[in-house]
Coordinates of C-alpha atoms and ligand atoms in Angstrom, one line a residue:
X1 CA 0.0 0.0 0.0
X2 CA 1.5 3.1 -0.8
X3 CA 1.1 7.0 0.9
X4 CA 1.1 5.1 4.1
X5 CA 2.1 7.1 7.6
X6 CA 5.2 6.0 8.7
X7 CA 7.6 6.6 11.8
X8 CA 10.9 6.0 9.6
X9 CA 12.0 4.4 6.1
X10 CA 12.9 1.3 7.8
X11 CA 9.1 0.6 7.7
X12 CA 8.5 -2.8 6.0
X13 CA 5.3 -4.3 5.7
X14 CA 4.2 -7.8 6.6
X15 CA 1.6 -10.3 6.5
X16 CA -0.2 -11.0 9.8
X17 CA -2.0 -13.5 8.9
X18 CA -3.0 -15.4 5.9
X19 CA -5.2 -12.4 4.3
X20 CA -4.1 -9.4 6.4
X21 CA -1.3 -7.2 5.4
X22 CA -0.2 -5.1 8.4
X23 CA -0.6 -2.0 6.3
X24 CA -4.4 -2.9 5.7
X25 CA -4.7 -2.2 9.4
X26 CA -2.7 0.8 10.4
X27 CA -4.2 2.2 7.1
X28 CA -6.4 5.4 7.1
X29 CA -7.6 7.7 4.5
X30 CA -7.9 10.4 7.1
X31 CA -4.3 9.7 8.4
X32 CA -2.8 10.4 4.8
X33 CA -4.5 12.9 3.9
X34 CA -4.1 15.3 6.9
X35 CA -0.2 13.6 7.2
X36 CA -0.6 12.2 10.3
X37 CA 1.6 9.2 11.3
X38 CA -0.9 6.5 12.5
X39 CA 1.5 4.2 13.4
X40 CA 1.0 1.8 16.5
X41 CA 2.7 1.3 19.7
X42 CA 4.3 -1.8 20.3
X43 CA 1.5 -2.9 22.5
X44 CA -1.2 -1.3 20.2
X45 CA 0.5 -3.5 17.3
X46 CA 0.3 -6.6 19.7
X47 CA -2.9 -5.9 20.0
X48 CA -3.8 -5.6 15.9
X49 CA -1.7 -9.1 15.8
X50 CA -3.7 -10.7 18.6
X51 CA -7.4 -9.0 16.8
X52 CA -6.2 -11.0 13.5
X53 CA -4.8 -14.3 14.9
X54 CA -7.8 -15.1 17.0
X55 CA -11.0 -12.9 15.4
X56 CA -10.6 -11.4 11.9
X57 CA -8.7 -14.0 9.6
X58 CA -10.7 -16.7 11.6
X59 CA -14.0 -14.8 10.9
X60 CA -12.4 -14.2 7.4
X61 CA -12.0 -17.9 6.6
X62 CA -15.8 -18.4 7.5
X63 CA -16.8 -15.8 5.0
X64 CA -14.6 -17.2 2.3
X65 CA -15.1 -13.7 0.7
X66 CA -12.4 -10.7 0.1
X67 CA -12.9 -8.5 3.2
X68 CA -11.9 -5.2 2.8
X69 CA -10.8 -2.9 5.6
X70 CA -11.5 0.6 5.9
X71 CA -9.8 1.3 9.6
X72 CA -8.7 -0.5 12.1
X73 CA -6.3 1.0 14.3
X74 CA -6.7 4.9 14.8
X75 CA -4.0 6.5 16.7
X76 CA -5.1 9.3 19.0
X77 CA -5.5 11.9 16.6
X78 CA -7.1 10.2 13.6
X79 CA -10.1 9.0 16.0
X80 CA -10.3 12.4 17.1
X81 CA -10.9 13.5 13.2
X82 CA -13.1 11.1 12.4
X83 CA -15.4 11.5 15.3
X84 CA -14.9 8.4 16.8
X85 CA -15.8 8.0 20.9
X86 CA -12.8 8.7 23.3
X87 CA -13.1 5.0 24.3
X88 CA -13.2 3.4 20.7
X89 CA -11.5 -0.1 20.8
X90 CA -9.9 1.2 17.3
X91 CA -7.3 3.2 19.8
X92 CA -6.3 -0.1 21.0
X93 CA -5.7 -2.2 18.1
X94 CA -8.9 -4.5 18.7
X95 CA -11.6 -2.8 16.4
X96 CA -12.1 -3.1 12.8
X97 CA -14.3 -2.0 10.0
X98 CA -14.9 -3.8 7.0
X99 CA -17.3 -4.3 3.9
X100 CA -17.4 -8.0 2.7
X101 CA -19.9 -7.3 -0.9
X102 CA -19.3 -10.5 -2.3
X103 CA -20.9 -12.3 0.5
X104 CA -23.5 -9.7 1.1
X105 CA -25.1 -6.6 2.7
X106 CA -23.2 -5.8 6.1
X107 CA -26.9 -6.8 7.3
X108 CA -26.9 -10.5 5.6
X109 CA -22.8 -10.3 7.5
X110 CA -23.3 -9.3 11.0
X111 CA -26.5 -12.1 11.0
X112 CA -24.1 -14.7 9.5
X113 CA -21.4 -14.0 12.3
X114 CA -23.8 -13.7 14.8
X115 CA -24.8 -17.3 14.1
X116 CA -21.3 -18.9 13.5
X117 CA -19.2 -17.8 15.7
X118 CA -20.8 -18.9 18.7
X119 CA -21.0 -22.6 16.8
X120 CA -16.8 -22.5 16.6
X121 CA -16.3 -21.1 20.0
X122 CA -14.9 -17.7 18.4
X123 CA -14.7 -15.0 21.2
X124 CA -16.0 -11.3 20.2
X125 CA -16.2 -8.1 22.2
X126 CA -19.0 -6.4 19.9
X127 CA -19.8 -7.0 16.4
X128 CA -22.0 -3.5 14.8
X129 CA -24.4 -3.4 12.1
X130 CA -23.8 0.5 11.2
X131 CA -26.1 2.2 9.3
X132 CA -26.0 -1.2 7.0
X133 CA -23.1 0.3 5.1
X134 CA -20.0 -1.6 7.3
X135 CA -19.1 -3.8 10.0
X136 CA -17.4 -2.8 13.0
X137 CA -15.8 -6.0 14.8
X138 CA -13.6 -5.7 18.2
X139 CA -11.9 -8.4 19.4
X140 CA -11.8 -7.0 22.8
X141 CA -13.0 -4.0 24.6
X142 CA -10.4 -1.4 25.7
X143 CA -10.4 -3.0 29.2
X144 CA -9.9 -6.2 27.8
X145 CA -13.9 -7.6 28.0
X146 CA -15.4 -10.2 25.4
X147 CA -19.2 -9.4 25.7
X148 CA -20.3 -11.2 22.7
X149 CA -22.4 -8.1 21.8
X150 CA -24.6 -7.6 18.7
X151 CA -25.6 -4.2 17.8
X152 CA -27.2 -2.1 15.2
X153 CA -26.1 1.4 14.6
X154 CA -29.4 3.9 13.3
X155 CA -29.9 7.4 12.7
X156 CA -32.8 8.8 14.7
X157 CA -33.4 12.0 14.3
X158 CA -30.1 12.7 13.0
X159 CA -29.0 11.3 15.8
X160 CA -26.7 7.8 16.1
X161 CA -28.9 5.6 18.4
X162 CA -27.1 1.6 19.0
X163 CA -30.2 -0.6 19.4
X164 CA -29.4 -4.3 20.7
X165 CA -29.2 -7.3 18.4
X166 CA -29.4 -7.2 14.5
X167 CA -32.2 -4.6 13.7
X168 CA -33.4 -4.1 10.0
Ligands
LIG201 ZN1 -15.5 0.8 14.0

């Protein structure tokens, strides 16, 4: 991936896992374009490792379908930009967001998960319908929790309201 935010040239990317590049996941659109550096801590880049060993390339595999990441990890700064809450999981290396359209809607996703995971013994913090347009998956919370949480994100009077379970 190229115009990526860097700490140094001695920057070289690698494969976490089978699917996921490391530069998929400290990538952000918001990050280049404002030239931030959203590189991770070492803990924060454990974090992304331990996200993708145990949750998102196992979750990938059941999907069997390109996912395609728009954030995961958001330094300090970038989640400020983009609006996200002061406690995001995304700070820590354990949220994604992703699209998967040649499986289906992020609806017809989040119900699949929500059904398989549990079936495979596959740990989740939260897994987000939003707005049916992505998918927002944490691994863990920032304090470390697994809650196993589905949610759907709506606007209500222009307001973003989480409702519980999958909600068309
Ligand atoms: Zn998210």
């Amino acid at each position: 991936m190229t115009n990526i935010c860097t700490p140094d040239e001695t920057y070289v990317d690698y494969k976490v896992s089978e699917n996921f590049w490391f530069s998929e996941l400290i990538h952000s659109d918001t990050a280049d374009r404002n030239h931030i550096n959203n590189y991770p801590s070492k803990q924060h880049e454990k974090n992304l490792i331990d996200s993708c060993t145990n949750l998102w390339q196992p979750m990938r595999k059941l999907l069997g379908n390109v996912v395609t990441v728009s954030c995961a990890y958001r330094s300090e700064k970038v989640n400020e930009l983009v609006g996200g809450s002061s406690t995001s999981a995304h700070k820590y290396g354990y949220a994604m967001d992703f699209k998967c359209p040649s499986f289906g809607t992020p609806y017809e996703v989040v119900d699949f998960l929500s059904k398989v995971l549990p079936k495979y013994g596959i740990k989740f913090d939260q897994i987000i319908c939003e707005f049916n347009s992505w998918i927002h998956i944490a691994w863990k919370s920032p304090s470390g929790k697994q809650r196993g949480q589905i949610l759907t994100a709506k606007k209500v009077n222009g307001k973003t309201k989480y409702l519980t379970g999958l909600v068309k």
